[in-house]
Structures are given as structure tokens and as C-alpha cells.
C-alpha positions as a Markdown table, in Angstrom:
| # | Residue | x | y | z |
|---|---|---|---|---|
| 1 | Met | -25.1 | 8.2 | 31.2 |
| 2 | Ala | -23.9 | 9.8 | 28.0 |
| 3 | Lys | -21.5 | 12.5 | 28.1 |
| 4 | Thr | -22.3 | 16.0 | 26.6 |
| 5 | Asp | -19.9 | 18.5 | 25.2 |
| 6 | Thr | -18.9 | 21.0 | 27.9 |
| 7 | Ser | -16.9 | 23.0 | 25.8 |
| 8 | Arg | -20.4 | 24.5 | 24.2 |
| 9 | Pro | -22.9 | 25.7 | 27.0 |
| 10 | Ala | -26.2 | 23.7 | 26.8 |
| 11 | Gly | -28.8 | 24.9 | 24.6 |
| 12 | Ala | -26.4 | 27.4 | 22.6 |
| 13 | Val | -28.3 | 26.0 | 19.2 |
| 14 | Thr | -27.9 | 28.9 | 16.6 |
| 15 | Pro | -30.3 | 29.1 | 13.5 |
| 16 | Val | -27.6 | 28.4 | 11.6 |
| 17 | Leu | -27.3 | 24.8 | 12.9 |
| 18 | Arg | -31.0 | 24.5 | 12.8 |
| 19 | Arg | -30.7 | 24.7 | 8.9 |
| 20 | Ala | -27.8 | 22.7 | 8.8 |
| 21 | Arg | -29.4 | 19.9 | 10.5 |
| 22 | Val | -32.6 | 20.4 | 8.4 |
| 23 | Ala | -30.5 | 20.3 | 5.4 |
| 24 | Gly | -28.7 | 17.4 | 6.7 |
| 25 | Tyr | -32.1 | 15.4 | 7.2 |
| 26 | Val | -32.6 | 16.1 | 3.3 |
| 27 | Ser | -29.2 | 14.6 | 2.2 |
| 28 | Phe | -29.8 | 11.4 | 4.2 |
| 29 | Gly | -33.4 | 11.0 | 2.8 |
| 30 | Ala | -32.5 | 11.9 | -0.5 |
| 31 | Gln | -29.7 | 9.2 | -0.3 |
| 32 | Gly | -32.1 | 6.4 | 1.2 |
| 33 | Phe | -34.7 | 7.6 | -1.7 |
| 34 | Ala | -32.4 | 7.5 | -4.4 |
| 35 | Phe | -30.8 | 4.1 | -3.3 |
| 36 | Ser | -33.7 | 2.2 | -2.9 |
| 37 | Leu | -35.1 | 3.3 | -6.0 |
| 38 | Leu | -32.5 | 2.0 | -8.0 |
| 39 | Thr | -32.4 | -1.1 | -6.2 |
| 40 | Ser | -36.0 | -1.8 | -6.6 |
| 41 | Glu | -35.8 | -1.3 | -10.0 |
| 42 | Val | -32.8 | -4.0 | -10.8 |
| 43 | Ala | -34.9 | -6.7 | -12.1 |
| 44 | Asn | -36.3 | -4.5 | -14.8 |
| 45 | Ile | -33.0 | -3.2 | -15.9 |
| 46 | Gln | -31.9 | -6.7 | -16.0 |
| 47 | Asp | -34.7 | -7.5 | -18.1 |
| 48 | Lys | -34.4 | -4.4 | -20.5 |
| 49 | Leu | -30.3 | -5.0 | -21.2 |
| 50 | Gly | -30.8 | -8.7 | -21.1 |
| 51 | Ile | -28.5 | -9.4 | -18.1 |
| 52 | Asp | -28.2 | -12.8 | -17.2 |
| 53 | Asp | -28.3 | -13.8 | -13.1 |
| 54 | Gly | -24.6 | -14.4 | -13.2 |
| 55 | Thr | -23.6 | -11.1 | -14.7 |
| 56 | Leu | -25.9 | -9.3 | -12.2 |
| 57 | Ser | -24.5 | -11.0 | -9.3 |
| 58 | Ile | -21.0 | -9.6 | -10.2 |
| 59 | Leu | -22.3 | -6.2 | -10.8 |
| 60 | Leu | -24.4 | -6.0 | -7.4 |
| 61 | Ala | -20.8 | -7.2 | -6.0 |
| 62 | Val | -18.8 | -4.7 | -7.9 |
| 63 | Val | -20.8 | -1.6 | -6.8 |
| 64 | Pro | -20.0 | -1.6 | -3.1 |
| 65 | Val | -16.6 | -2.2 | -3.6 |
| 66 | Ile | -16.6 | 1.1 | -6.1 |
| 67 | Ala | -18.5 | 2.7 | -3.3 |
| 68 | Gly | -15.8 | 2.0 | -0.9 |
| 69 | Val | -13.4 | 3.6 | -3.1 |
| 70 | Gly | -15.8 | 6.8 | -3.2 |
| 71 | Ser | -15.9 | 6.8 | 0.3 |
| 72 | Val | -11.9 | 6.7 | 1.1 |
| 73 | Ala | -11.7 | 9.4 | -1.9 |
| 74 | Ala | -14.2 | 11.3 | 0.0 |
| 75 | Gly | -11.9 | 11.3 | 3.2 |
| 76 | Phe | -9.2 | 13.1 | 1.0 |
| 77 | Leu | -11.2 | 15.3 | -0.9 |
| 78 | Val | -12.9 | 16.9 | 2.1 |
| 79 | Gly | -9.4 | 18.1 | 3.7 |
| 80 | Arg | -9.4 | 20.4 | 0.2 |
| 81 | Tyr | -13.0 | 21.3 | -0.6 |
| 82 | Ser | -14.8 | 20.6 | 2.8 |
| 83 | Ser | -17.3 | 17.8 | 3.6 |
| 84 | Ser | -20.1 | 20.5 | 2.6 |
| 85 | Gly | -18.8 | 20.9 | -0.7 |
| 86 | Val | -17.9 | 17.6 | -1.6 |
| 87 | Leu | -21.5 | 16.4 | -0.7 |
| 88 | Arg | -23.1 | 19.3 | -2.4 |
| 89 | Val | -21.8 | 17.8 | -5.7 |
| 90 | Ala | -21.8 | 14.0 | -4.9 |
| 91 | Gln | -25.3 | 13.8 | -3.8 |
| 92 | Ile | -26.4 | 15.4 | -7.4 |
| 93 | Leu | -24.5 | 12.6 | -9.2 |
| 94 | Val | -26.7 | 10.1 | -7.3 |
| 95 | Pro | -30.0 | 10.8 | -8.9 |
| 96 | Val | -28.2 | 11.7 | -11.9 |
| 97 | Ser | -26.5 | 8.3 | -12.5 |
| 98 | Ile | -29.9 | 6.9 | -11.7 |
| 99 | Leu | -31.4 | 8.8 | -14.5 |
| 100 | Leu | -28.7 | 7.6 | -16.7 |
| 101 | Ala | -28.9 | 4.1 | -15.7 |
| 102 | Gly | -32.8 | 4.3 | -16.9 |
| 103 | Tyr | -31.7 | 5.3 | -20.3 |
| 104 | Ala | -28.8 | 3.2 | -20.7 |
| 105 | Pro | -29.3 | 1.3 | -23.9 |
| 106 | Ser | -26.9 | -1.5 | -23.3 |
| 107 | Phe | -24.6 | -3.3 | -20.9 |
| 108 | Ala | -21.8 | -1.5 | -22.2 |
| 109 | Val | -23.0 | 2.0 | -21.5 |
| 110 | Met | -24.5 | 0.7 | -18.0 |
| 111 | Leu | -21.2 | -0.1 | -16.5 |
| 112 | Pro | -19.6 | 3.4 | -16.6 |
| 113 | Val | -23.0 | 4.5 | -15.0 |
| 114 | Leu | -22.7 | 2.0 | -12.3 |
| 115 | Ala | -19.4 | 2.9 | -11.6 |
| 116 | Leu | -20.4 | 6.8 | -11.4 |
| 117 | Phe | -23.2 | 5.6 | -9.0 |
| 118 | Gly | -20.8 | 3.6 | -6.9 |
| 119 | Leu | -18.3 | 6.5 | -6.4 |
| 120 | Ala | -21.2 | 9.1 | -5.7 |
| 121 | Val | -23.0 | 6.9 | -3.3 |
| 122 | Gly | -19.5 | 6.2 | -1.3 |
| 123 | Ala | -18.8 | 9.8 | -1.1 |
| 124 | Val | -22.3 | 10.8 | -0.2 |
| 125 | Asp | -22.6 | 8.2 | 2.7 |
| 126 | Ala | -19.2 | 9.5 | 4.1 |
| 127 | Thr | -19.9 | 13.1 | 3.9 |
| 128 | Thr | -23.5 | 13.1 | 5.2 |
| 129 | Asn | -21.9 | 11.2 | 8.3 |
| 130 | Met | -19.1 | 13.8 | 8.6 |
| 131 | Gln | -21.9 | 16.2 | 8.5 |
| 132 | Ala | -24.2 | 14.2 | 11.4 |
| 133 | Val | -21.1 | 13.7 | 13.6 |
| 134 | Ala | -20.0 | 17.5 | 13.2 |
| 135 | Leu | -23.7 | 18.6 | 14.0 |
| 136 | Gln | -23.9 | 16.2 | 16.9 |
| 137 | Arg | -20.4 | 17.6 | 18.5 |
| 138 | Arg | -22.0 | 21.3 | 18.4 |
| 139 | Tyr | -25.3 | 20.4 | 19.5 |
| 140 | Gly | -23.7 | 18.6 | 22.6 |
| 141 | Arg | -26.2 | 15.7 | 22.7 |
| 142 | Ser | -27.0 | 12.8 | 20.5 |
| 143 | Ile | -28.8 | 13.5 | 17.2 |
| 144 | Ile | -27.2 | 11.2 | 14.8 |
| 145 | Leu | -29.7 | 8.4 | 15.2 |
| 146 | Ser | -32.5 | 10.8 | 13.6 |
| 147 | Phe | -30.5 | 11.4 | 10.6 |
| 148 | His | -30.1 | 7.7 | 9.7 |
| 149 | Gly | -34.0 | 7.4 | 10.6 |
| 150 | Cys | -34.6 | 10.1 | 7.7 |
| 151 | Trp | -32.3 | 7.6 | 5.6 |
| 152 | Ala | -34.9 | 4.8 | 6.3 |
| 153 | Leu | -38.0 | 7.0 | 5.9 |
| 154 | Gly | -36.4 | 8.1 | 2.4 |
| 155 | Ala | -35.7 | 4.4 | 1.4 |
| 156 | Phe | -39.3 | 3.4 | 2.5 |
| 157 | Ala | -40.7 | 6.4 | 0.1 |
| 158 | Gly | -38.5 | 5.4 | -2.5 |
| 159 | Ser | -39.5 | 1.7 | -2.6 |
| 160 | Ala | -43.0 | 2.9 | -2.5 |
| 161 | Ala | -42.4 | 5.6 | -5.4 |
| 162 | Ala | -41.0 | 2.9 | -7.7 |
| 163 | Ser | -43.8 | 0.6 | -7.2 |
| 164 | Leu | -46.6 | 3.2 | -7.7 |
| 165 | Thr | -45.1 | 4.7 | -10.8 |
| 166 | Ser | -44.4 | 0.9 | -12.4 |
| 167 | Arg | -48.3 | 1.0 | -12.3 |
| 168 | Phe | -48.6 | 3.8 | -14.9 |
| 169 | Asp | -45.7 | 3.3 | -17.3 |
| 170 | Gly | -44.0 | 0.2 | -17.8 |
| 171 | Lys | -40.7 | 2.0 | -19.2 |
| 172 | Val | -37.9 | 1.9 | -16.8 |
| 173 | Tyr | -36.7 | 5.4 | -17.4 |
| 174 | Ser | -40.0 | 7.1 | -16.8 |
| 175 | Asn | -40.0 | 6.0 | -13.1 |
| 176 | Leu | -36.2 | 6.6 | -12.8 |
| 177 | Tyr | -36.8 | 10.2 | -14.0 |
| 178 | Leu | -40.2 | 11.4 | -12.5 |
| 179 | Thr | -38.8 | 10.2 | -9.1 |
| 180 | Ser | -34.8 | 11.0 | -9.0 |
| 181 | Thr | -35.0 | 14.0 | -11.1 |
| 182 | Ile | -38.0 | 16.0 | -10.6 |
| 183 | Leu | -38.4 | 15.1 | -6.7 |
| 184 | Val | -35.1 | 15.0 | -5.6 |
| 185 | Val | -32.4 | 17.1 | -7.3 |
| 186 | Pro | -34.5 | 20.1 | -6.6 |
| 187 | Leu | -34.6 | 19.7 | -3.0 |
| 188 | Leu | -30.9 | 18.8 | -2.9 |
| 189 | Leu | -30.1 | 22.1 | -4.9 |
| 190 | Ala | -32.4 | 24.4 | -2.3 |
| 191 | Phe | -30.9 | 22.7 | 0.8 |
| 192 | Gly | -27.3 | 22.0 | -0.4 |
| 193 | Pro | -26.0 | 25.7 | 0.6 |
| 194 | Arg | -27.6 | 25.3 | 4.2 |
| 195 | Leu | -25.0 | 22.4 | 5.0 |
| 196 | Leu | -22.7 | 22.9 | 8.0 |
| 197 | Arg | -19.5 | 24.9 | 7.0 |
| 198 | Gly | -16.4 | 25.5 | 9.1 |
| 199 | Ile | -16.0 | 22.2 | 10.3 |
| 200 | Gly | -12.2 | 21.3 | 11.0 |
| 201 | Asp | -11.8 | 19.5 | 7.8 |
| 202 | Glu | -11.9 | 23.0 | 6.2 |
| 203 | Thr | -8.8 | 24.2 | 8.2 |
| 204 | Leu | -6.7 | 21.1 | 8.6 |
| 205 | Thr | -5.6 | 20.6 | 5.0 |
| 206 | Ala | -1.9 | 20.3 | 6.1 |
| 207 | Glu | -2.3 | 19.1 | 9.4 |
| 208 | Ala | -4.6 | 16.3 | 8.2 |
| 209 | Lys | -1.8 | 14.7 | 6.6 |
| 210 | Thr | -0.1 | 14.2 | 10.1 |
| 211 | Ile | -3.2 | 13.1 | 12.0 |
| 212 | Lys | -3.7 | 9.8 | 13.0 |
| 213 | Ile | -6.8 | 7.9 | 13.9 |
| 214 | Pro | -6.3 | 5.3 | 16.5 |
| 215 | Trp | -6.8 | 2.0 | 15.1 |
| 216 | Lys | -7.3 | -0.1 | 18.4 |
| 217 | Pro | -10.6 | 1.6 | 19.6 |
| 218 | Met | -11.7 | 1.8 | 15.7 |
| 219 | Ala | -11.5 | -2.0 | 15.4 |
| 220 | Ala | -14.4 | -2.8 | 17.9 |
| 221 | Ile | -17.0 | -0.2 | 16.0 |
| 222 | Cys | -16.0 | -1.4 | 12.5 |
| 223 | Val | -16.6 | -5.1 | 13.6 |
| 224 | Val | -20.2 | -3.8 | 14.5 |
| 225 | Ile | -20.9 | -1.8 | 11.4 |
| 226 | Thr | -19.7 | -4.8 | 9.3 |
| 227 | Leu | -22.0 | -7.1 | 11.5 |
| 228 | Ala | -24.8 | -4.5 | 11.1 |
| 229 | Tyr | -25.0 | -4.4 | 7.2 |
| 230 | Leu | -24.4 | -8.0 | 7.0 |
| 231 | Gly | -27.4 | -8.5 | 8.9 |
| 232 | Asp | -29.5 | -6.2 | 6.9 |
| 233 | Ser | -28.3 | -7.0 | 3.4 |
| 234 | Thr | -29.1 | -11.0 | 4.3 |
| 235 | Val | -32.7 | -9.8 | 5.3 |
| 236 | Ser | -32.9 | -8.1 | 2.0 |
| 237 | Ser | -31.1 | -10.6 | -0.2 |
| 238 | Ala | -32.4 | -13.7 | 1.8 |
| 239 | Gly | -36.0 | -12.9 | 3.5 |
| 240 | Gly | -37.9 | -13.1 | 0.2 |
| 241 | Val | -36.6 | -16.2 | -1.1 |
| 242 | Tyr | -37.3 | -17.9 | 2.6 |
| 243 | Met | -40.4 | -17.0 | 2.8 |
| 244 | Glu | -41.5 | -18.2 | -0.7 |
| 245 | Lys | -39.5 | -21.3 | -0.7 |
| 246 | Glu | -39.7 | -22.6 | 3.0 |
| 247 | Leu | -42.8 | -20.7 | 4.3 |
| 248 | Met | -44.8 | -21.1 | 1.1 |
| 249 | Ala | -45.7 | -17.3 | 1.7 |
| 250 | His | -48.0 | -16.1 | -0.9 |
| 251 | Gly | -48.3 | -12.4 | -2.9 |
| 252 | Trp | -47.4 | -9.6 | -0.8 |
| 253 | Gln | -46.1 | -11.8 | 2.3 |
| 254 | Tyr | -42.8 | -12.3 | 0.8 |
| 255 | Thr | -42.4 | -9.0 | -0.9 |
| 256 | Ala | -43.4 | -7.2 | 2.0 |
| 257 | Val | -40.1 | -8.8 | 4.1 |
| 258 | Tyr | -37.8 | -5.0 | 3.8 |
| 259 | Ala | -41.1 | -3.1 | 4.3 |
| 260 | Val | -41.9 | -4.9 | 7.7 |
| 261 | Tyr | -38.2 | -4.8 | 8.5 |
| 262 | Ser | -37.6 | -1.1 | 7.6 |
| 263 | Val | -40.5 | 0.3 | 9.9 |
| 264 | Pro | -39.1 | -0.8 | 13.0 |
| 265 | Leu | -35.8 | 0.3 | 11.8 |
| 266 | Met | -36.9 | 3.9 | 11.4 |
| 267 | Ile | -38.9 | 3.8 | 14.7 |
| 268 | Gly | -35.5 | 2.5 | 16.7 |
| 269 | Arg | -33.6 | 5.5 | 14.8 |
| 270 | Phe | -36.1 | 8.3 | 15.5 |
| 271 | Ser | -36.2 | 7.2 | 19.2 |
| 272 | Gly | -32.7 | 6.2 | 19.6 |
| 273 | Asp | -31.3 | 9.5 | 20.3 |
| 274 | Arg | -32.8 | 10.2 | 23.7 |
| 275 | Leu | -32.2 | 6.7 | 24.9 |
| 276 | Thr | -28.8 | 6.8 | 24.0 |
| 277 | Asp | -28.5 | 10.2 | 26.2 |
| 278 | Arg | -30.1 | 8.7 | 28.9 |
| 279 | Phe | -28.5 | 5.3 | 29.1 |
| 280 | Gly | -25.2 | 5.3 | 26.8 |
| 281 | Gly | -24.3 | 3.7 | 23.6 |
| 282 | Val | -23.0 | 0.4 | 25.0 |
| 283 | Leu | -26.4 | -0.5 | 26.9 |
| 284 | Ile | -28.4 | 0.8 | 23.8 |
| 285 | Ala | -26.3 | -1.5 | 21.4 |
| 286 | Arg | -26.5 | -4.6 | 23.8 |
| 287 | Val | -29.9 | -4.5 | 24.0 |
| 288 | Ala | -30.5 | -4.1 | 20.6 |
| 289 | Ala | -28.2 | -6.8 | 19.7 |
| 290 | Val | -30.1 | -9.0 | 21.8 |
| 291 | Cys | -33.3 | -8.1 | 19.8 |
| 292 | Ala | -31.4 | -8.6 | 16.6 |
| 293 | Val | -30.6 | -11.9 | 17.7 |
| 294 | Leu | -33.9 | -13.2 | 19.2 |
| 295 | Gly | -35.4 | -11.6 | 15.7 |
| 296 | Phe | -33.5 | -13.9 | 13.5 |
| 297 | Leu | -34.2 | -16.9 | 16.0 |
| 298 | Leu | -37.7 | -16.3 | 15.6 |
| 299 | Val | -37.4 | -16.4 | 11.7 |
| 300 | Cys | -35.6 | -19.6 | 12.1 |
| 301 | Val | -38.6 | -21.5 | 13.5 |
| 302 | Ala | -41.4 | -19.5 | 12.4 |
| 303 | Pro | -44.4 | -22.0 | 12.0 |
| 304 | Asp | -45.9 | -19.6 | 9.1 |
| 305 | Ala | -45.1 | -16.5 | 7.2 |
| 306 | Trp | -46.9 | -14.1 | 9.7 |
| 307 | Ala | -44.6 | -15.1 | 12.5 |
| 308 | Ala | -41.6 | -14.7 | 10.1 |
| 309 | Leu | -42.5 | -11.4 | 9.3 |
| 310 | Ala | -42.5 | -10.6 | 13.1 |
| 311 | Gly | -39.1 | -12.0 | 13.2 |
| 312 | Phe | -37.9 | -9.8 | 10.2 |
| 313 | Ala | -39.7 | -6.5 | 12.5 |
| 314 | Val | -37.5 | -7.6 | 15.3 |
| 315 | Val | -34.4 | -7.7 | 13.6 |
| 316 | Gly | -35.0 | -4.1 | 12.0 |
| 317 | Leu | -35.3 | -2.8 | 15.6 |
| 318 | Gly | -32.3 | -4.5 | 16.7 |
| 319 | Ile | -30.1 | -3.0 | 13.9 |
| 320 | Ser | -31.5 | 0.0 | 13.9 |
| 321 | Val | -28.9 | 1.7 | 16.4 |
| 322 | Met | -26.0 | 0.2 | 15.3 |
| 323 | Ala | -24.6 | 2.2 | 12.3 |
| 324 | Pro | -25.4 | 5.6 | 13.7 |
| 325 | Leu | -23.4 | 4.7 | 17.1 |
| 326 | Thr | -20.2 | 3.6 | 15.1 |
| 327 | Phe | -20.5 | 6.8 | 13.5 |
| 328 | Ala | -20.8 | 8.9 | 16.4 |
| 329 | Ala | -17.8 | 6.6 | 17.9 |
| 330 | Ala | -15.7 | 7.3 | 14.8 |
| 331 | Gly | -16.5 | 10.8 | 15.1 |
| 332 | Arg | -15.3 | 10.8 | 18.8 |
| 333 | Leu | -11.9 | 9.3 | 17.7 |
| 334 | Asp | -11.3 | 12.3 | 15.3 |
| 335 | Pro | -11.5 | 15.3 | 17.5 |
| 336 | His | -9.8 | 17.5 | 14.6 |
| 337 | Glu | -12.9 | 17.1 | 12.4 |
| 338 | Thr | -10.7 | 15.7 | 9.6 |
| 339 | Gly | -13.4 | 13.2 | 8.4 |
| 340 | Ile | -10.9 | 10.4 | 8.0 |
| 341 | Ala | -12.2 | 8.0 | 10.7 |
| 342 | Val | -15.6 | 8.2 | 9.2 |
| 343 | Ala | -14.5 | 7.7 | 5.7 |
| 344 | Arg | -12.5 | 4.7 | 6.8 |
| 345 | Leu | -15.7 | 3.4 | 9.1 |
| 346 | Asn | -17.8 | 3.7 | 6.1 |
| 347 | Val | -15.9 | 1.3 | 3.9 |
| 348 | Phe | -16.7 | -1.5 | 6.4 |
| 349 | Asn | -20.5 | -0.9 | 5.5 |
| 350 | Tyr | -20.1 | -2.0 | 2.2 |
| 351 | Leu | -17.9 | -4.9 | 3.4 |
| 352 | Gly | -20.8 | -6.0 | 5.4 |
| 353 | Phe | -23.2 | -5.5 | 2.6 |
| 354 | Leu | -20.9 | -7.8 | 0.4 |
| 355 | Leu | -20.7 | -10.5 | 3.0 |
| 356 | Gly | -24.5 | -10.5 | 3.9 |
| 357 | Ala | -25.9 | -10.6 | 0.3 |
| 358 | Pro | -24.7 | -14.1 | -0.7 |
| 359 | Leu | -24.4 | -15.3 | 2.9 |
| 360 | Leu | -27.7 | -17.5 | 2.8 |
| 361 | Thr | -28.6 | -17.6 | -1.0 |
| 362 | Ser | -25.2 | -19.2 | -2.0 |
| 363 | Leu | -25.7 | -21.7 | 1.0 |
| 364 | Trp | -29.2 | -22.7 | 0.1 |
| 365 | Gln | -28.0 | -23.2 | -3.6 |
| 366 | Ala | -25.7 | -25.5 | -2.3 |
| 367 | Arg | -28.4 | -27.5 | -0.7 |
| 368 | Met | -28.3 | -26.4 | 2.6 |
| 369 | Pro | -31.8 | -26.3 | 4.5 |
| 370 | Tyr | -33.3 | -23.0 | 4.8 |
| 371 | Arg | -34.3 | -23.0 | 8.7 |
| 372 | Pro | -30.8 | -23.6 | 10.0 |
| 373 | Gly | -29.3 | -21.0 | 7.5 |
| 374 | Trp | -30.9 | -18.4 | 9.8 |
| 375 | Leu | -28.7 | -19.5 | 12.9 |
| 376 | Ile | -25.7 | -17.8 | 11.0 |
| 377 | Pro | -26.6 | -14.4 | 10.9 |
| 378 | Ala | -28.3 | -14.7 | 14.7 |
| 379 | Thr | -24.6 | -15.9 | 15.9 |
| 380 | Leu | -22.9 | -13.1 | 14.2 |
| 381 | Ala | -25.5 | -10.6 | 15.7 |
| 382 | Ala | -24.6 | -12.0 | 19.0 |
| 383 | Leu | -21.1 | -10.7 | 18.3 |
| 384 | Met | -22.4 | -7.2 | 18.1 |
| 385 | Phe | -23.3 | -7.4 | 21.8 |
| 386 | Val | -19.5 | -8.5 | 22.5 |
| 387 | Phe | -18.0 | -5.6 | 20.5 |
| 388 | Ala | -20.4 | -2.9 | 21.9 |
| 389 | Tyr | -17.9 | -2.0 | 24.3 |
| 390 | Gly | -16.5 | 0.0 | 21.5 |
| 391 | Phe | -19.1 | 2.5 | 22.1 |
| 392 | Asp | -17.7 | 3.2 | 25.5 |
| 393 | Glu | -16.8 | 6.8 | 25.7 |
| 394 | Arg | -13.8 | 6.4 | 27.9 |
| 395 | Arg | -12.7 | 4.7 | 24.8 |
| 396 | Thr | -13.5 | 7.2 | 22.2 |
| 397 | Gly | -13.8 | 10.4 | 24.3 |
| 398 | Ala | -16.8 | 12.9 | 24.9 |
| 399 | Val | -19.7 | 13.2 | 22.1 |
């Protein structure tokens, strides 16, 4: 059974906390929406600017690195400006940078725009999770998975919006303008003032410099989040290629891989809080790890495209709970709410993305058979089962 915060009476949830929770949902959803919107337009931007595949690969690798810098920078900035203050600025910069990307007339102009995007995304990822962790502590029960569920829902909506708007106007900037500026920015401006204030990071500016986060218990959850995002980016980068080249999928079958994957991802996150409160993070994470392994194995042996899609769906369900649980554990390792643990953990999110994106595609380019390649993410997913001990609250403290 998961523990609850005994320092706050059960049910002592104020209207301020409820409003902050809704504002957090908006921030997570907008981040997923904007992120998937840009990734959906990568091919169009590549054609518009005449970027070759090699250059594009370098750019796609550099952006997560810059995002990692943004995440670390956010860890320092919250001590002076608070997580809500940093988030309110950074979350506006994300859709603004996407808008600028749509208007960028040349590759030279695109470079600083992508740098801005990376820094803003890293800062938003870190501070949204700081907010979620702080709210979970005040609620006294698990609610963090629902925030990540909103991210997945936003990502699904962003991908759908990009597809729909492209039918009406072939210009990249038009799609980006309509979706990121007209829809996202007003929501963020409206709900930003409702974000949680009075978190520890706002009052520990001086002390935060001397507070140390224990790295030994952090190590296990850093491994888990790296492996989770490694699996996620492997699905998004290699799933469609496998469907088309090995299983001879047609039309929507190989373009629907991430959509099929993301629906169970949302289901797992929106239902995961109650399960975590009832059974504890260790058991939930280990059951999820088994699901991820079985999903990758099903993709490996799939006789046709339909079976492979089912496998990707099972993988989505398995990976769904991993990232939220790691952020919750990081929050427990930072009882003073400095945000340092969350910011550091978030860097491993991008490490997993960097490792996973080229994992199978580069091996396939080196003539490795398609099917055996999926044994690699299956094996790595099994390691999440091993390192799930990092979610034991006896190691990281109460929720």
C-alpha cells in the first residue's frame, strides 16, 4: 500500500489547490500539444528549408541536448523566480518558437529558433513536473499520473490538428499559427496565474545551495526514466519503418503506429493514480515493465501489421506509468521542494530520447534483420522491472 502524507489531514484540498491542479493539466496538455505539433511538421519544414537527411538527424539530436540544458537551468532559476514564475514564461516561449519555426525563411534562421524551442521545452518539462510533485504532496495521494495523461492527450490532439489543418493549407506556417498561437497561448495566459505558489523553492533561495539530493536512490529512477523514453522514442522513430519495410503495411497502418501506442499510454496514466495508491509504485511499475516486454516481443514475432499494432499498444500501456512514477519518487527525495531533483531527473528523459531514436534505424541501415532488432528494446524494458525498486517509498520517503 502506498503511504500518504500524514502532515496534512485527508481531504484538506482547498479551492486554490484545485485551481492549481487544473492549471497544471492545461500546462501539461499544452506542452504535449505543441511538442507533437512541431514533430508532426518536421518533414514539411525539411522540405521547405531544403535540409538533407544527415543535417536533419543532427538537428534532431541537438535539440534534446539543448532541452537538457534548459531543464538544468530551470533547476537554478526556480530558487529565485519560483517554479510557477519560470513555467509561466517558458510555456509561452514553446508555442512562440514553433510559430517562428514556421516562418523561418532559411536554415540559418531556424538554428536559433530551435535552440529557443529546446531551452523552453526543457524548462517547461522540469517546472510542470515540479508543480505536479508539489501538488501531489499537498493532496496526500497519487495524482501525478493524471498530469502526464494530459500531456499524452495533448500530444494526440496536436498530431491530429497538424493532420487536419494540412488538408486546408499546404503552408507550414499557417498550420503552426492556427494551432499554437490562436489555441494554446490564450489558454496558457488565462490559467498561468492559477499555478501553485508558495512551494518550497520560493523560500529556500539561500538554503537550496547547500541542500544535497542523495544520488544513490536517484540512480535507480534515472535508469528507469531513461529506459522508458528510450522505448518511447524507439516506437516513434522505428515503428513506422518496421511496419512498412518488414510487414508491408499500407497507408494508414504504418502512419498510425504512434496513435495506436498513445491511446493505451493515456489510459494507463489516467487510471494509474488509483492503482498506485492501492498497490504501490513498485508493483505497478513491475507489472507495467512486463507489459512493455511482452509488447515488444509481440511486435518482433507479429505475422502481420494488425498484430504489430496490437504489440505497440501493449508497449504504450507498459511505458505509461514509468515517467510519472519517477518524478514522484524524485519529489520524495527533495522534501524541501527545491526542484533540484526533478530538474536533474528530467535530463535523463532526453538521454533516453537520444539513445532510442537511432537505436534500431541505425542497426537496420547496417543490414541487421528487422525482426531481431526488437529484442533490444524488449531486453532493455526488462531492466525497468529490475530497477523498479527505486519506487519503494522506504527508500525515498512518503508521498
